[in-house]
XYZ file of C-alpha atoms in Angstrom:
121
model
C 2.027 -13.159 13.288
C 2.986 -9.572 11.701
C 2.724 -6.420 12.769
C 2.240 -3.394 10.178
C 2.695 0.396 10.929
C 1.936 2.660 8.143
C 3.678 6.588 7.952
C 3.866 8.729 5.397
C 0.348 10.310 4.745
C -0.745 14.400 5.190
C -2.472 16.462 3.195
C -0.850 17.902 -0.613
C -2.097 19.756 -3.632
C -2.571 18.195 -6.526
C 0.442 17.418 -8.830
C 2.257 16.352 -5.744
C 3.800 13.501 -4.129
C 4.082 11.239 -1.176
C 5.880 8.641 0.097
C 4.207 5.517 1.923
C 5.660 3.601 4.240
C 4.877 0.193 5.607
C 7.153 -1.493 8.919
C 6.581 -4.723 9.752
C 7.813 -6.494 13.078
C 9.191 -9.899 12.745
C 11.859 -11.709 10.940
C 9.409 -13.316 8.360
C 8.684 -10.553 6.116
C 10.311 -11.871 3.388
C 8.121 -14.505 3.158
C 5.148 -12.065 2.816
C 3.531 -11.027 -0.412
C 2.379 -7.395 0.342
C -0.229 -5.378 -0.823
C -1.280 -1.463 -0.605
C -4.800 -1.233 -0.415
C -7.320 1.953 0.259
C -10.652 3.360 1.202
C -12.301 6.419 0.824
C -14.891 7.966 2.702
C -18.171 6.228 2.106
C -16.197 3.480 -0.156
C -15.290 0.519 -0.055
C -11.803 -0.490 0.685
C -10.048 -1.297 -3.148
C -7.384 -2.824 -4.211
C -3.896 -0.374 -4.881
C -0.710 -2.309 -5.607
C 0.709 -6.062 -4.409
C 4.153 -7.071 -4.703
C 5.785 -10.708 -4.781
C 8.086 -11.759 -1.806
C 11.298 -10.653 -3.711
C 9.726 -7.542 -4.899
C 10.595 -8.099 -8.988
C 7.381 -8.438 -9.410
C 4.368 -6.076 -8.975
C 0.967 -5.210 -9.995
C -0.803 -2.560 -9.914
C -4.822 -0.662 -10.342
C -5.725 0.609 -13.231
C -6.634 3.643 -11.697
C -2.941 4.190 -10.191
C -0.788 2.337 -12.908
C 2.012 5.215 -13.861
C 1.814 7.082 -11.108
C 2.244 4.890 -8.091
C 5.025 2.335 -7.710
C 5.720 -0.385 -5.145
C 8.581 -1.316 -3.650
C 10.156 -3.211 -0.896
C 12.939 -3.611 1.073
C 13.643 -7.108 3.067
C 16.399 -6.329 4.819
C 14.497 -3.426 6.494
C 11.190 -4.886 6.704
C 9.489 -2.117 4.684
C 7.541 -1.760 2.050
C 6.915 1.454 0.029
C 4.437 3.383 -1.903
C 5.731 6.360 -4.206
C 2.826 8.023 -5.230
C 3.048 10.728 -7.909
C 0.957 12.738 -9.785
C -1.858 12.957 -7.146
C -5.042 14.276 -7.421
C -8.198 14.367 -5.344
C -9.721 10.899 -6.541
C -6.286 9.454 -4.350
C -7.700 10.435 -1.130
C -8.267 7.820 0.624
C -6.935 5.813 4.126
C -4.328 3.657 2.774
C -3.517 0.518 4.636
C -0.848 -1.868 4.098
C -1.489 -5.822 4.304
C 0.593 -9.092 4.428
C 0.596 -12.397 3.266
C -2.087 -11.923 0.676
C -3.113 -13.100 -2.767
C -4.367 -11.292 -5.376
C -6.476 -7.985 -5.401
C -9.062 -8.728 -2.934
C -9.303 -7.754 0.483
C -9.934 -11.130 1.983
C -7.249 -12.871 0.696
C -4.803 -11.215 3.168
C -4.065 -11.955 6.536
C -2.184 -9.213 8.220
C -3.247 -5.536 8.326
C -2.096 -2.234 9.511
C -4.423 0.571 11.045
C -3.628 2.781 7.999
C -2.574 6.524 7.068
C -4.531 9.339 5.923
C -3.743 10.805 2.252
C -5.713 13.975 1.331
C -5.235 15.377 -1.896
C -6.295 19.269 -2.497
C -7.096 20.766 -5.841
């Protein structure tokens, strides 16, 4: 069992960044492959960015590939999302999830509640 707590969202214009963050409890979060996923309002949720256990290697969306990067720490139990060159198509509820596989939704087991990005133009 994990427990995820996303911070890092608010509201910023277009052009900007923002900084995800992802805690987990437990001393097995090294063990996790994590993923950034998100939703928008009247979406469904879609696929963002996974990373491997180690965190050397990552994949990422299309639609975010360039802009965003993963990244993990193990010794902290966090996970990361550096999100750059925003614009209003990011806007979205982005969750973090654990012990996943692949891009899909359903293959991962763990999930946090999720933090509000909103991107102005």
């Amino acid at each position: 069992q994990v427990q995820l707590v996303e911070s890092g969202g608010g509201l910023v214009q277009a052009g900007g960044s923002l900084r995800l963050s992802c805690a987990a409890s437990g001393r097995t979060f090294s063990l996790y492959t994590m993923g950034w996923f998100r939703q928008a309002p009247g979406n469904e949720r879609e696929f963002v960015a996974r990373i491997s256990r180690s965190g050397s290697s990552t994949y990422y969306a299309d639609s975010v590939k360039g802009r965003f990067t993963i990244s993990r720490d193990n010794a902290a139990n966090t996970m990361y999302l550096q999100m750059n060159s925003l614009n209003p198509e990011d806007t979205a509820v982005y969750y973090c999830a654990a012990q996943g596989v692949g891009e899909s939704e359903s293959g991962y087991a763990y999930w946090g509640q999720g933090t509000q990005v909103t991107v102005s133009s």
